[in-house]
PDB file of C-alpha atoms and ligand atoms in Angstrom:
ATOM      1  CA  MET A   1      65.955  30.070 -78.341  1.00 67.00           C
ATOM      2  CA  ALA A   2      63.290  29.193 -81.283  1.00 67.00           C
ATOM      3  CA  HIS A   3      61.521  25.438 -81.229  1.00 70.00           C
ATOM      4  CA  ASN A   4      59.933  23.496 -83.908  1.00 83.00           C
ATOM      5  CA  LYS A   5      57.153  22.359 -81.209  1.00 89.00           C
ATOM      6  CA  VAL A   6      56.532  23.519 -78.001  1.00 94.00           C
ATOM      7  CA  ARG A   7      54.039  22.607 -75.166  1.00 95.00           C
ATOM      8  CA  VAL A   8      52.216  24.826 -72.447  1.00 97.00           C
ATOM      9  CA  LYS A   9      50.431  23.888 -69.342  1.00 97.00           C
ATOM     10  CA  VAL A  10      47.578  26.464 -68.296  1.00 98.00           C
ATOM     11  CA  PRO A  11      45.551  26.908 -65.121  1.00 98.00           C
ATOM     12  CA  ALA A  12      41.802  27.948 -64.635  1.00 97.00           C
ATOM     13  CA  SER A  13      41.155  30.517 -62.852  1.00 98.00           C
ATOM     14  CA  THR A  14      38.538  31.932 -61.281  1.00 98.00           C
ATOM     15  CA  ALA A  15      37.555  35.807 -61.244  1.00 97.00           C
ATOM     16  CA  ASN A  16      36.140  38.352 -58.472  1.00 97.00           C
ATOM     17  CA  LEU A  17      35.860  36.840 -55.461  1.00 98.00           C
ATOM     18  CA  GLY A  18      32.772  37.764 -54.672  1.00 97.00           C
ATOM     19  CA  PRO A  19      33.353  42.282 -54.576  1.00 98.00           C
ATOM     20  CA  GLY A  20      36.523  42.236 -56.553  1.00 98.00           C
ATOM     21  CA  PHE A  21      34.648  42.419 -59.977  1.00 97.00           C
ATOM     22  CA  ASP A  22      36.967  42.818 -63.492  1.00 96.00           C
ATOM     23  CA  THR A  23      39.959  42.482 -60.488  1.00 97.00           C
ATOM     24  CA  LEU A  24      40.108  40.025 -58.102  1.00 98.00           C
ATOM     25  CA  GLY A  25      41.529  35.981 -59.931  1.00 98.00           C
ATOM     26  CA  MET A  26      42.368  32.689 -58.588  1.00 98.00           C
ATOM     27  CA  ALA A  27      44.276  30.121 -60.317  1.00 98.00           C
ATOM     28  CA  LEU A  28      43.077  26.888 -59.888  1.00 98.00           C
ATOM     29  CA  ASP A  29      44.646  23.129 -60.684  1.00 97.00           C
ATOM     30  CA  VAL A  30      42.774  22.165 -63.164  1.00 96.00           C
ATOM     31  CA  TYR A  31      44.453  22.568 -66.696  1.00 96.00           C
ATOM     32  CA  ALA A  32      44.808  22.870 -69.976  1.00 95.00           C
ATOM     33  CA  TRP A  33      47.750  21.764 -72.664  1.00 96.00           C
ATOM     34  CA  ILE A  34      48.913  23.203 -75.451  1.00 96.00           C
ATOM     35  CA  GLU A  35      50.827  21.648 -78.176  1.00 95.00           C
ATOM     36  CA  MET A  36      52.301  24.297 -81.252  1.00 96.00           C
ATOM     37  CA  GLY A  37      55.131  23.632 -84.276  1.00 95.00           C
ATOM     38  CA  ILE A  38      55.401  25.425 -87.275  1.00 94.00           C
ATOM     39  CA  ALA A  39      53.711  23.015 -90.303  1.00 94.00           C
ATOM     40  CA  GLU A  40      53.462  22.814 -93.794  1.00 93.00           C
ATOM     41  CA  GLU A  41      49.645  23.280 -93.651  1.00 95.00           C
ATOM     42  CA  THR A  42      47.617  24.081 -91.018  1.00 95.00           C
ATOM     43  CA  ARG A  43      45.943  21.259 -88.362  1.00 95.00           C
ATOM     44  CA  ILE A  44      44.165  21.527 -84.876  1.00 95.00           C
ATOM     45  CA  GLU A  45      43.524  18.236 -82.830  1.00 93.00           C
ATOM     46  CA  LEU A  46      40.819  18.708 -80.031  1.00 92.00           C
ATOM     47  CA  PHE A  47      41.839  16.014 -77.660  1.00 88.00           C
ATOM     48  CA  GLY A  48      38.683  15.227 -74.390  1.00 81.00           C
ATOM     49  CA  GLU A  49      35.247  16.049 -73.991  1.00 79.00           C
ATOM     50  CA  GLN A  50      35.442  19.549 -73.460  1.00 78.00           C
ATOM     51  CA  MET A  51      37.015  20.280 -76.199  1.00 83.00           C
ATOM     52  CA  LYS A  52      33.149  19.360 -78.149  1.00 81.00           C
ATOM     53  CA  GLY A  53      32.212  22.029 -80.671  1.00 82.00           C
ATOM     54  CA  ILE A  54      35.776  24.394 -80.233  1.00 88.00           C
ATOM     55  CA  ARG A  55      36.237  25.502 -84.282  1.00 91.00           C
ATOM     56  CA  ALA A  56      39.714  23.335 -85.242  1.00 88.00           C
ATOM     57  CA  ASP A  57      40.054  25.886 -88.324  1.00 91.00           C
ATOM     58  CA  LYS A  58      41.995  29.051 -88.304  1.00 95.00           C
ATOM     59  CA  SER A  59      38.837  30.503 -86.763  1.00 94.00           C
ATOM     60  CA  ASN A  60      40.452  28.845 -83.976  1.00 95.00           C
ATOM     61  CA  LEU A  61      41.081  31.491 -81.105  1.00 95.00           C
ATOM     62  CA  VAL A  62      44.218  29.776 -79.654  1.00 97.00           C
ATOM     63  CA  TYR A  63      45.530  30.393 -83.836  1.00 97.00           C
ATOM     64  CA  GLU A  64      44.577  33.983 -84.238  1.00 97.00           C
ATOM     65  CA  VAL A  65      46.309  34.372 -80.877  1.00 97.00           C
ATOM     66  CA  ALA A  66      49.122  32.761 -82.108  1.00 98.00           C
ATOM     67  CA  GLN A  67      48.813  34.539 -85.252  1.00 97.00           C
ATOM     68  CA  MET A  68      48.754  37.926 -82.617  1.00 97.00           C
ATOM     69  CA  VAL A  69      51.577  37.739 -81.307  1.00 98.00           C
ATOM     70  CA  PHE A  70      53.582  36.445 -84.634  1.00 98.00           C
ATOM     71  CA  ALA A  71      52.679  39.841 -86.358  1.00 97.00           C
ATOM     72  CA  LYS A  72      53.323  41.409 -83.524  1.00 97.00           C
ATOM     73  CA  ALA A  73      56.905  40.208 -83.447  1.00 97.00           C
ATOM     74  CA  GLY A  74      57.553  41.179 -87.434  1.00 97.00           C
ATOM     75  CA  VAL A  75      57.974  37.275 -87.848  1.00 97.00           C
ATOM     76  CA  SER A  76      55.235  35.268 -90.216  1.00 96.00           C
ATOM     77  CA  HIS A  77      54.353  31.265 -89.528  1.00 96.00           C
ATOM     78  CA  PRO A  78      50.647  30.796 -90.827  1.00 96.00           C
ATOM     79  CA  GLU A  79      50.969  27.124 -90.321  1.00 96.00           C
ATOM     80  CA  LEU A  80      50.527  25.699 -87.098  1.00 96.00           C
ATOM     81  CA  TYR A  81      50.107  22.475 -85.954  1.00 95.00           C
ATOM     82  CA  ILE A  82      48.451  23.115 -82.515  1.00 96.00           C
ATOM     83  CA  GLY A  83      47.293  20.296 -80.202  1.00 94.00           C
ATOM     84  CA  MET A  84      45.100  20.914 -77.297  1.00 94.00           C
ATOM     85  CA  TYR A  85      43.644  19.472 -74.467  1.00 94.00           C
ATOM     86  CA  SER A  86      41.694  20.644 -71.484  1.00 93.00           C
ATOM     87  CA  ASP A  87      40.544  19.366 -68.544  1.00 93.00           C
ATOM     88  CA  ILE A  88      38.110  23.148 -67.353  1.00 93.00           C
ATOM     89  CA  PRO A  89      34.682  22.881 -68.047  1.00 90.00           C
ATOM     90  CA  LEU A  90      33.542  25.410 -71.344  1.00 88.00           C
ATOM     91  CA  THR A  91      31.723  28.430 -70.522  1.00 85.00           C
ATOM     92  CA  ARG A  92      30.750  28.205 -66.264  1.00 89.00           C
ATOM     93  CA  GLY A  93      33.348  31.255 -65.021  1.00 91.00           C
ATOM     94  CA  MET A  94      36.389  28.515 -64.469  1.00 94.00           C
ATOM     95  CA  GLY A  95      38.277  30.766 -67.248  1.00 94.00           C
ATOM     96  CA  SER A  96      38.037  28.963 -70.253  1.00 93.00           C
ATOM     97  CA  SER A  97      39.092  31.383 -72.821  1.00 93.00           C
ATOM     98  CA  ALA A  98      41.548  33.022 -70.939  1.00 96.00           C
ATOM     99  CA  SER A  99      43.296  29.727 -70.708  1.00 97.00           C
ATOM    100  CA  ALA A 100      42.857  29.631 -74.497  1.00 96.00           C
ATOM    101  CA  ILE A 101      44.490  32.786 -74.638  1.00 97.00           C
ATOM    102  CA  VAL A 102      47.197  32.833 -72.154  1.00 98.00           C
ATOM    103  CA  GLY A 103      48.005  29.403 -73.187  1.00 98.00           C
ATOM    104  CA  GLY A 104      47.919  30.380 -76.783  1.00 98.00           C
ATOM    105  CA  LEU A 105      50.011  33.252 -76.873  1.00 98.00           C
ATOM    106  CA  ALA A 106      52.635  31.739 -74.089  1.00 98.00           C
ATOM    107  CA  ALA A 107      53.179  28.589 -76.846  1.00 97.00           C
ATOM    108  CA  ALA A 108      53.228  31.311 -79.894  1.00 97.00           C
ATOM    109  CA  ASN A 109      55.519  33.425 -78.074  1.00 97.00           C
ATOM    110  CA  ALA A 110      58.112  29.910 -76.495  1.00 96.00           C
ATOM    111  CA  LEU A 111      58.079  29.216 -80.320  1.00 95.00           C
ATOM    112  CA  ILE A 112      59.767  31.765 -81.683  1.00 95.00           C
ATOM    113  CA  GLY A 113      62.928  32.294 -79.292  1.00 95.00           C
ATOM    114  CA  SER A 114      60.754  34.023 -76.113  1.00 96.00           C
ATOM    115  CA  PRO A 115      60.115  38.209 -78.065  1.00 97.00           C
ATOM    116  CA  PHE A 116      58.198  38.303 -75.276  1.00 98.00           C
ATOM    117  CA  SER A 117      57.955  39.112 -71.375  1.00 97.00           C
ATOM    118  CA  ARG A 118      55.313  38.088 -69.039  1.00 96.00           C
ATOM    119  CA  ASP A 119      54.321  41.317 -68.593  1.00 96.00           C
ATOM    120  CA  GLU A 120      54.021  42.298 -72.148  1.00 97.00           C
ATOM    121  CA  LEU A 121      51.636  38.347 -73.026  1.00 98.00           C
ATOM    122  CA  PHE A 122      49.377  40.117 -69.915  1.00 98.00           C
ATOM    123  CA  GLN A 123      48.532  43.283 -71.483  1.00 97.00           C
ATOM    124  CA  MET A 124      48.594  41.445 -74.926  1.00 97.00           C
ATOM    125  CA  ALA A 125      46.202  39.244 -72.888  1.00 97.00           C
ATOM    126  CA  THR A 126      44.247  42.077 -71.363  1.00 97.00           C
ATOM    127  CA  ALA A 127      43.129  43.895 -74.595  1.00 96.00           C
ATOM    128  CA  LEU A 128      41.953  40.237 -76.245  1.00 95.00           C
ATOM    129  CA  GLU A 129      39.757  39.341 -72.544  1.00 92.00           C
ATOM    130  CA  LYS A 130      38.989  42.905 -71.485  1.00 91.00           C
ATOM    131  CA  HIS A 131      39.140  41.642 -68.168  1.00 90.00           C
ATOM    132  CA  PRO A 132      42.330  41.731 -66.055  1.00 96.00           C
ATOM    133  CA  ASP A 133      41.507  38.783 -63.332  1.00 95.00           C
ATOM    134  CA  ASN A 134      40.715  35.254 -65.246  1.00 96.00           C
ATOM    135  CA  VAL A 135      43.628  35.974 -68.040  1.00 97.00           C
ATOM    136  CA  GLY A 136      46.165  37.192 -65.038  1.00 98.00           C
ATOM    137  CA  ALA A 137      45.921  34.471 -62.907  1.00 98.00           C
ATOM    138  CA  SER A 138      46.334  32.324 -65.160  1.00 98.00           C
ATOM    139  CA  LEU A 139      49.136  33.683 -66.096  1.00 98.00           C
ATOM    140  CA  PHE A 140      51.314  34.504 -63.336  1.00 98.00           C
ATOM    141  CA  GLY A 141      48.921  31.860 -60.687  1.00 98.00           C
ATOM    142  CA  GLY A 142      48.060  32.234 -57.359  1.00 98.00           C
ATOM    143  CA  LEU A 143      45.536  35.974 -56.539  1.00 98.00           C
ATOM    144  CA  VAL A 144      46.473  38.319 -58.790  1.00 98.00           C
ATOM    145  CA  VAL A 145      44.711  41.730 -57.830  1.00 98.00           C
ATOM    146  CA  ALA A 146      44.651  43.910 -61.054  1.00 98.00           C
ATOM    147  CA  PHE A 147      43.273  47.055 -63.121  1.00 97.00           C
ATOM    148  CA  TRP A 148      42.920  47.504 -66.740  1.00 96.00           C
ATOM    149  CA  ASP A 149      42.441  51.384 -68.233  1.00 94.00           C
ATOM    150  CA  GLY A 150      41.464  50.147 -71.546  1.00 93.00           C
ATOM    151  CA  GLU A 151      45.208  51.045 -72.640  1.00 93.00           C
ATOM    152  CA  ARG A 152      47.783  49.136 -69.607  1.00 96.00           C
ATOM    153  CA  ALA A 153      46.139  46.297 -67.052  1.00 97.00           C
ATOM    154  CA  GLU A 154      48.449  46.837 -63.635  1.00 97.00           C
ATOM    155  CA  HIS A 155      48.547  43.633 -61.350  1.00 98.00           C
ATOM    156  CA  ILE A 156      49.546  43.066 -57.747  1.00 98.00           C
ATOM    157  CA  ARG A 157      50.121  39.216 -57.602  1.00 98.00           C
ATOM    158  CA  ILE A 158      49.487  37.215 -53.850  1.00 97.00           C
ATOM    159  CA  GLU A 159      50.585  34.149 -52.844  1.00 97.00           C
ATOM    160  CA  PRO A 160      47.456  31.951 -51.494  1.00 97.00           C
ATOM    161  CA  SER A 161      48.140  31.516 -47.571  1.00 96.00           C
ATOM    162  CA  GLU A 162      48.708  27.353 -47.558  1.00 96.00           C
ATOM    163  CA  ARG A 163      44.995  26.654 -45.293  1.00 95.00           C
ATOM    164  CA  LEU A 164      43.450  27.974 -48.325  1.00 97.00           C
ATOM    165  CA  GLU A 165      41.265  24.774 -50.187  1.00 97.00           C
ATOM    166  CA  VAL A 166      38.481  25.431 -52.650  1.00 98.00           C
ATOM    167  CA  LEU A 167      35.029  23.722 -53.625  1.00 98.00           C
ATOM    168  CA  VAL A 168      33.746  24.380 -57.193  1.00 98.00           C
ATOM    169  CA  ALA A 169      29.763  23.105 -57.541  1.00 97.00           C
ATOM    170  CA  ILE A 170      29.624  23.267 -61.607  1.00 96.00           C
ATOM    171  CA  PRO A 171      25.716  23.722 -63.029  1.00 95.00           C
ATOM    172  CA  GLU A 172      25.149  21.430 -65.834  1.00 93.00           C
ATOM    173  CA  PHE A 173      23.881  23.862 -67.875  1.00 86.00           C
ATOM    174  CA  GLN A 174      26.112  26.976 -69.542  1.00 84.00           C
ATOM    175  CA  LEU A 175      25.909  30.717 -69.172  1.00 86.00           C
ATOM    176  CA  SER A 176      27.283  32.968 -71.601  1.00 89.00           C
ATOM    177  CA  THR A 177      29.754  35.711 -70.029  1.00 88.00           C
ATOM    178  CA  GLU A 178      28.095  38.147 -72.895  1.00 91.00           C
ATOM    179  CA  LYS A 179      24.205  37.391 -70.843  1.00 93.00           C
ATOM    180  CA  ALA A 180      25.816  37.880 -67.669  1.00 92.00           C
ATOM    181  CA  ARG A 181      27.235  40.839 -68.566  1.00 93.00           C
ATOM    182  CA  GLY A 182      24.460  42.001 -70.139  1.00 94.00           C
ATOM    183  CA  VAL A 183      22.393  41.424 -66.635  1.00 95.00           C
ATOM    184  CA  LEU A 184      24.045  44.223 -65.106  1.00 96.00           C
ATOM    185  CA  PRO A 185      23.085  47.637 -64.848  1.00 95.00           C
ATOM    186  CA  ARG A 186      24.450  50.344 -66.254  1.00 95.00           C
ATOM    187  CA  GLN A 187      24.609  52.884 -62.807  1.00 95.00           C
ATOM    188  CA  LEU A 188      25.012  52.100 -59.645  1.00 95.00           C
ATOM    189  CA  SER A 189      24.912  53.898 -55.831  1.00 97.00           C
ATOM    190  CA  MET A 190      27.297  55.363 -53.684  1.00 97.00           C
ATOM    191  CA  LYS A 191      26.596  53.557 -51.467  1.00 97.00           C
ATOM    192  CA  ASP A 192      26.944  50.395 -53.064  1.00 97.00           C
ATOM    193  CA  ALA A 193      30.555  51.283 -54.355  1.00 97.00           C
ATOM    194  CA  VAL A 194      31.209  52.526 -51.129  1.00 98.00           C
ATOM    195  CA  PHE A 195      30.279  48.746 -49.855  1.00 98.00           C
ATOM    196  CA  ASN A 196      32.791  47.391 -52.608  1.00 98.00           C
ATOM    197  CA  VAL A 197      35.761  49.455 -52.333  1.00 98.00           C
ATOM    198  CA  GLY A 198      35.691  48.804 -48.577  1.00 98.00           C
ATOM    199  CA  HIS A 199      34.743  44.563 -49.039  1.00 98.00           C
ATOM    200  CA  SER A 200      37.082  43.678 -51.318  1.00 98.00           C
ATOM    201  CA  SER A 201      40.088  45.949 -49.519  1.00 98.00           C
ATOM    202  CA  VAL A 202      39.602  44.311 -46.955  1.00 98.00           C
ATOM    203  CA  LEU A 203      39.582  40.546 -48.518  1.00 98.00           C
ATOM    204  CA  VAL A 204      42.479  41.286 -50.838  1.00 98.00           C
ATOM    205  CA  ALA A 205      44.190  42.614 -47.212  1.00 97.00           C
ATOM    206  CA  ALA A 206      42.699  39.673 -45.447  1.00 97.00           C
ATOM    207  CA  LEU A 207      44.195  37.723 -48.114  1.00 96.00           C
ATOM    208  CA  CYS A 208      47.044  39.411 -48.288  1.00 95.00           C
ATOM    209  CA  THR A 209      47.697  38.570 -44.877  1.00 95.00           C
ATOM    210  CA  GLY A 210      46.473  34.926 -44.323  1.00 93.00           C
ATOM    211  CA  ASN A 211      43.534  35.968 -41.962  1.00 95.00           C
ATOM    212  CA  LEU A 212      41.289  33.676 -43.209  1.00 95.00           C
ATOM    213  CA  GLU A 213      38.560  34.551 -40.260  1.00 94.00           C
ATOM    214  CA  MET A 214      38.078  38.260 -41.881  1.00 97.00           C
ATOM    215  CA  ILE A 215      37.060  36.477 -45.190  1.00 97.00           C
ATOM    216  CA  PRO A 216      33.703  35.266 -44.196  1.00 96.00           C
ATOM    217  CA  ARG A 217      33.019  39.348 -43.735  1.00 96.00           C
ATOM    218  CA  ALA A 218      34.617  41.148 -46.322  1.00 97.00           C
ATOM    219  CA  MET A 219      33.451  38.214 -49.366  1.00 97.00           C
ATOM    220  CA  LYS A 220      30.308  40.492 -50.000  1.00 97.00           C
ATOM    221  CA  ASP A 221      29.167  41.869 -53.072  1.00 98.00           C
ATOM    222  CA  ALA A 222      26.609  44.454 -53.888  1.00 97.00           C
ATOM    223  CA  LEU A 223      28.096  45.486 -58.267  1.00 97.00           C
ATOM    224  CA  HIS A 224      27.191  42.162 -59.789  1.00 97.00           C
ATOM    225  CA  GLN A 225      25.942  38.598 -57.663  1.00 97.00           C
ATOM    226  CA  PRO A 226      22.524  40.887 -56.361  1.00 97.00           C
ATOM    227  CA  TYR A 227      22.107  41.369 -60.516  1.00 97.00           C
ATOM    228  CA  ARG A 228      22.863  38.112 -61.944  1.00 96.00           C
ATOM    229  CA  ALA A 229      21.234  35.999 -58.636  1.00 95.00           C
ATOM    230  CA  ALA A 230      18.315  35.483 -61.079  1.00 94.00           C
ATOM    231  CA  LEU A 231      19.991  33.354 -63.842  1.00 95.00           C
ATOM    232  CA  ILE A 232      21.739  30.614 -61.098  1.00 96.00           C
ATOM    233  CA  PRO A 233      18.702  29.551 -58.883  1.00 95.00           C
ATOM    234  CA  GLY A 234      19.452  28.975 -55.262  1.00 96.00           C
ATOM    235  CA  MET A 235      23.128  30.933 -56.054  1.00 97.00           C
ATOM    236  CA  ASP A 236      20.977  33.357 -53.009  1.00 96.00           C
ATOM    237  CA  THR A 237      20.367  30.467 -51.117  1.00 97.00           C
ATOM    238  CA  ILE A 238      23.982  29.779 -51.198  1.00 97.00           C
ATOM    239  CA  LEU A 239      25.842  32.773 -50.934  1.00 97.00           C
ATOM    240  CA  ARG A 240      23.993  33.401 -48.243  1.00 96.00           C
ATOM    241  CA  GLU A 241      24.063  30.076 -45.898  1.00 97.00           C
ATOM    242  CA  ALA A 242      27.699  28.335 -47.347  1.00 97.00           C
ATOM    243  CA  THR A 243      29.322  30.135 -44.080  1.00 97.00           C
ATOM    244  CA  GLN A 244      26.917  28.058 -42.088  1.00 97.00           C
ATOM    245  CA  HIS A 245      27.951  24.648 -43.545  1.00 97.00           C
ATOM    246  CA  GLY A 246      31.996  25.571 -42.840  1.00 96.00           C
ATOM    247  CA  ALA A 247      32.663  27.665 -45.844  1.00 97.00           C
ATOM    248  CA  LEU A 248      34.941  30.945 -44.964  1.00 97.00           C
ATOM    249  CA  GLY A 249      32.787  32.259 -48.082  1.00 97.00           C
ATOM    250  CA  ALA A 250      31.193  31.754 -50.810  1.00 98.00           C
ATOM    251  CA  ALA A 251      31.200  33.412 -54.604  1.00 98.00           C
ATOM    252  CA  LEU A 252      29.933  33.099 -57.994  1.00 97.00           C
ATOM    253  CA  SER A 253      33.323  32.266 -59.906  1.00 97.00           C
ATOM    254  CA  GLY A 254      33.347  35.186 -62.322  1.00 95.00           C
ATOM    255  CA  ALA A 255      30.151  35.569 -64.853  1.00 94.00           C
ATOM    256  CA  GLY A 256      29.334  31.671 -63.049  1.00 90.00           C
ATOM    257  CA  PRO A 257      27.272  29.716 -63.046  1.00 95.00           C
ATOM    258  CA  THR A 258      29.772  27.424 -60.947  1.00 97.00           C
ATOM    259  CA  LEU A 259      29.429  28.957 -57.403  1.00 97.00           C
ATOM    260  CA  LEU A 260      33.116  28.907 -55.282  1.00 98.00           C
ATOM    261  CA  ALA A 261      33.432  28.506 -51.996  1.00 98.00           C
ATOM    262  CA  LEU A 262      36.771  29.103 -50.073  1.00 98.00           C
ATOM    263  CA  VAL A 263      37.422  26.812 -47.121  1.00 98.00           C
ATOM    264  CA  ASP A 264      39.964  26.229 -44.541  1.00 96.00           C
ATOM    265  CA  ARG A 265      41.660  22.485 -45.379  1.00 95.00           C
ATOM    266  CA  GLU A 266      41.716  21.874 -41.949  1.00 94.00           C
ATOM    267  CA  SER A 267      37.781  22.360 -41.534  1.00 95.00           C
ATOM    268  CA  PRO A 268      35.523  19.455 -39.887  1.00 96.00           C
ATOM    269  CA  GLU A 269      33.144  20.281 -41.993  1.00 97.00           C
ATOM    270  CA  LYS A 270      33.949  19.842 -45.854  1.00 97.00           C
ATOM    271  CA  ALA A 271      31.555  17.044 -46.395  1.00 97.00           C
ATOM    272  CA  GLY A 272      28.573  18.994 -45.469  1.00 97.00           C
ATOM    273  CA  LEU A 273      29.303  21.798 -47.203  1.00 98.00           C
ATOM    274  CA  GLU A 274      30.106  19.689 -50.308  1.00 98.00           C
ATOM    275  CA  ARG A 275      26.569  17.932 -49.789  1.00 98.00           C
ATOM    276  CA  PHE A 276      24.378  21.913 -49.107  1.00 98.00           C
ATOM    277  CA  LEU A 277      25.300  22.859 -52.275  1.00 98.00           C
ATOM    278  CA  LEU A 278      24.230  20.069 -54.190  1.00 97.00           C
ATOM    279  CA  GLU A 279      21.144  19.641 -52.667  1.00 97.00           C
ATOM    280  CA  THR A 280      20.300  23.472 -52.723  1.00 97.00           C
ATOM    281  CA  LEU A 281      20.968  23.260 -56.378  1.00 96.00           C
ATOM    282  CA  GLY A 282      19.194  20.089 -57.008  1.00 96.00           C
ATOM    283  CA  LYS A 283      16.398  21.685 -54.819  1.00 96.00           C
ATOM    284  CA  GLU A 284      16.020  24.240 -58.033  1.00 95.00           C
ATOM    285  CA  ASN A 285      16.067  20.694 -60.414  1.00 95.00           C
ATOM    286  CA  ILE A 286      19.597  22.152 -61.269  1.00 95.00           C
ATOM    287  CA  GLY A 287      22.525  19.146 -61.895  1.00 95.00           C
ATOM    288  CA  ALA A 288      25.884  19.683 -60.823  1.00 96.00           C
ATOM    289  CA  ARG A 289      29.292  18.235 -60.009  1.00 96.00           C
ATOM    290  CA  THR A 290      31.819  18.982 -56.904  1.00 97.00           C
ATOM    291  CA  MET A 291      35.853  18.941 -57.668  1.00 97.00           C
ATOM    292  CA  TRP A 292      37.954  19.727 -54.472  1.00 97.00           C
ATOM    293  CA  LEU A 293      40.502  22.009 -55.918  1.00 97.00           C
ATOM    294  CA  GLN A 294      43.809  23.788 -54.263  1.00 97.00           C
ATOM    295  CA  PRO A 295      45.093  27.439 -55.976  1.00 98.00           C
ATOM    296  CA  ASP A 296      47.745  26.649 -59.004  1.00 98.00           C
ATOM    297  CA  ARG A 297      50.827  28.897 -57.760  1.00 97.00           C
ATOM    298  CA  GLY A 298      52.855  28.750 -60.900  1.00 97.00           C
ATOM    299  CA  GLY A 299      50.509  30.067 -63.620  1.00 98.00           C
ATOM    300  CA  VAL A 300      51.392  29.333 -67.007  1.00 98.00           C
ATOM    301  CA  GLN A 301      54.088  26.836 -67.585  1.00 97.00           C
ATOM    302  CA  VAL A 302      56.506  26.249 -70.676  1.00 94.00           C
ATOM    303  CA  LEU A 303      56.857  22.321 -70.488  1.00 90.00           C
ATOM    304  CA  THR A 304      61.131  21.360 -71.577  1.00 76.00           C
ATOM    305  CA  GLY A 305      62.147  17.691 -71.961  1.00 74.00           C
ATOM    306  CA  PHE A 306      58.770  15.957 -73.416  1.00 75.00           C
ATOM    307  CA  ASP A 307      59.122  12.972 -76.091  1.00 75.00           C
ATOM    308  CA  GLU A 308      58.554  14.558 -79.315  1.00 75.00           C
ATOM    309  CA  SER A 309      57.274  11.575 -80.850  1.00 75.00           C
ATOM    310  CA  SER A 310      54.642  11.065 -78.380  1.00 76.00           C
ATOM    311  CA  THR A 311      51.591  13.300 -79.501  1.00 76.00           C
ATOM    312  CA  LEU A 312      50.198  15.175 -76.917  1.00 75.00           C
ATOM    313  CA  PHE A 313      46.883  13.271 -75.468  1.00 72.00           C
ATOM    314  CA  GLU A 314      49.813  10.305 -74.612  1.00 73.00           C
ATOM    315  CA  ASN A 315      52.352  12.772 -73.093  1.00 75.00           C
ATOM    316  CA  ILE A 316      49.847  13.913 -70.431  1.00 76.00           C
ATOM    317  CA  LYS A 317      47.766  10.949 -69.707  1.00 71.00           C
ATOM    318  CA  GLY A 318      48.940  10.072 -65.977  1.00 71.00           C
ATOM    319  CA  GLU A 319      47.516  14.152 -65.459  1.00 77.00           C
ATOM    320  CA  VAL A 320      44.581  14.801 -66.525  1.00 78.00           C
ATOM    321  CA  ARG A 321      41.285  14.054 -64.044  1.00 75.00           C
ATOM    322  CA  ALA A 322      39.614  12.182 -67.190  1.00 65.00           C
TER     323      ALA A 322
HETATM  324  N1  HSE B 401      35.252  39.544 -64.133  1.00 74.04           N
HETATM  325  C1  HSE B 401      34.601  38.915 -65.212  1.00 74.04           C
HETATM  326  C2  HSE B 401      32.838  39.504 -65.508  1.00 74.04           C
HETATM  327  C3  HSE B 401      34.591  37.709 -65.361  1.00 74.04           C
HETATM  328  O1  HSE B 401      32.585  38.591 -63.939  1.00 74.04           O
HETATM  329  O2  HSE B 401      32.156  39.573 -65.724  1.00 74.04           O
HETATM  330  C4  HSE B 401      34.561  37.334 -66.462  1.00 74.04           C
HETATM  331  O3  HSE B 401      36.015  37.789 -67.484  1.00 74.04           O
END
């Protein structure tokens, strides 16, 4: 059924989880909301702090993504109302651009009666973002293991263990994915490739079977984190020592600069771990804020039955973190 106006709620995501470079993603319970409707003249309304600097004209990413969906479906809706609110920090490695892509695709698809399946949306999202880890997690929720061969993306979703909680330390500075990919080597040794295949495979098996005890040994990487460490002072120490402070494992979240620790929710060391992350970054004069997060399990949701006469922000006020 086509709609006049739709709203979607889309989760943030973390990519890589250490060794699963461009392959492993997890959805997190920080969200962006997008409202989309067919209009007489395009109007883009941005609510909240995180939207600063986002374009409010037809070069807006959500607008562009929506037009791609309409073109593929053979329909024309050049004028749109788009409202956006996001709690997902921008350019910090928490999948804000993937959430905009997935949210835009899901909203546009719902607006025209959902001609595309989730798998088709995943193909479109991956072709736009190029890495399936963030978009897969935002779309399907939970843990997503995926690859993209340049034409098709494949994925398997894993239900995260009930015991798994996530602590992120979000530095004050921004780091573009382009810059964080620019420091990676063009070639790698067979030894490092084998190291990552082994660690990533065991990490996925540990996550599938809920074997959290294996995570501290498996969550190690030789492909990207060693090269990115220079961009995030304190990161080396955090990755090396977080398990001594109660983390199951620590990793750079996506392309950074956010650092992430997987934690057993029953751990008695949570406060100490949080202090360790902030103090280690503080010693490098890096201001950061921490957030305790849960895996999001549902992925992008098309919201139904909302009050169309209220603004997006009025409607979600009770749910946002601001
Ligand atoms: N897997 C990507 C990277 C995440 O680490 O560069 C950004 O899409």
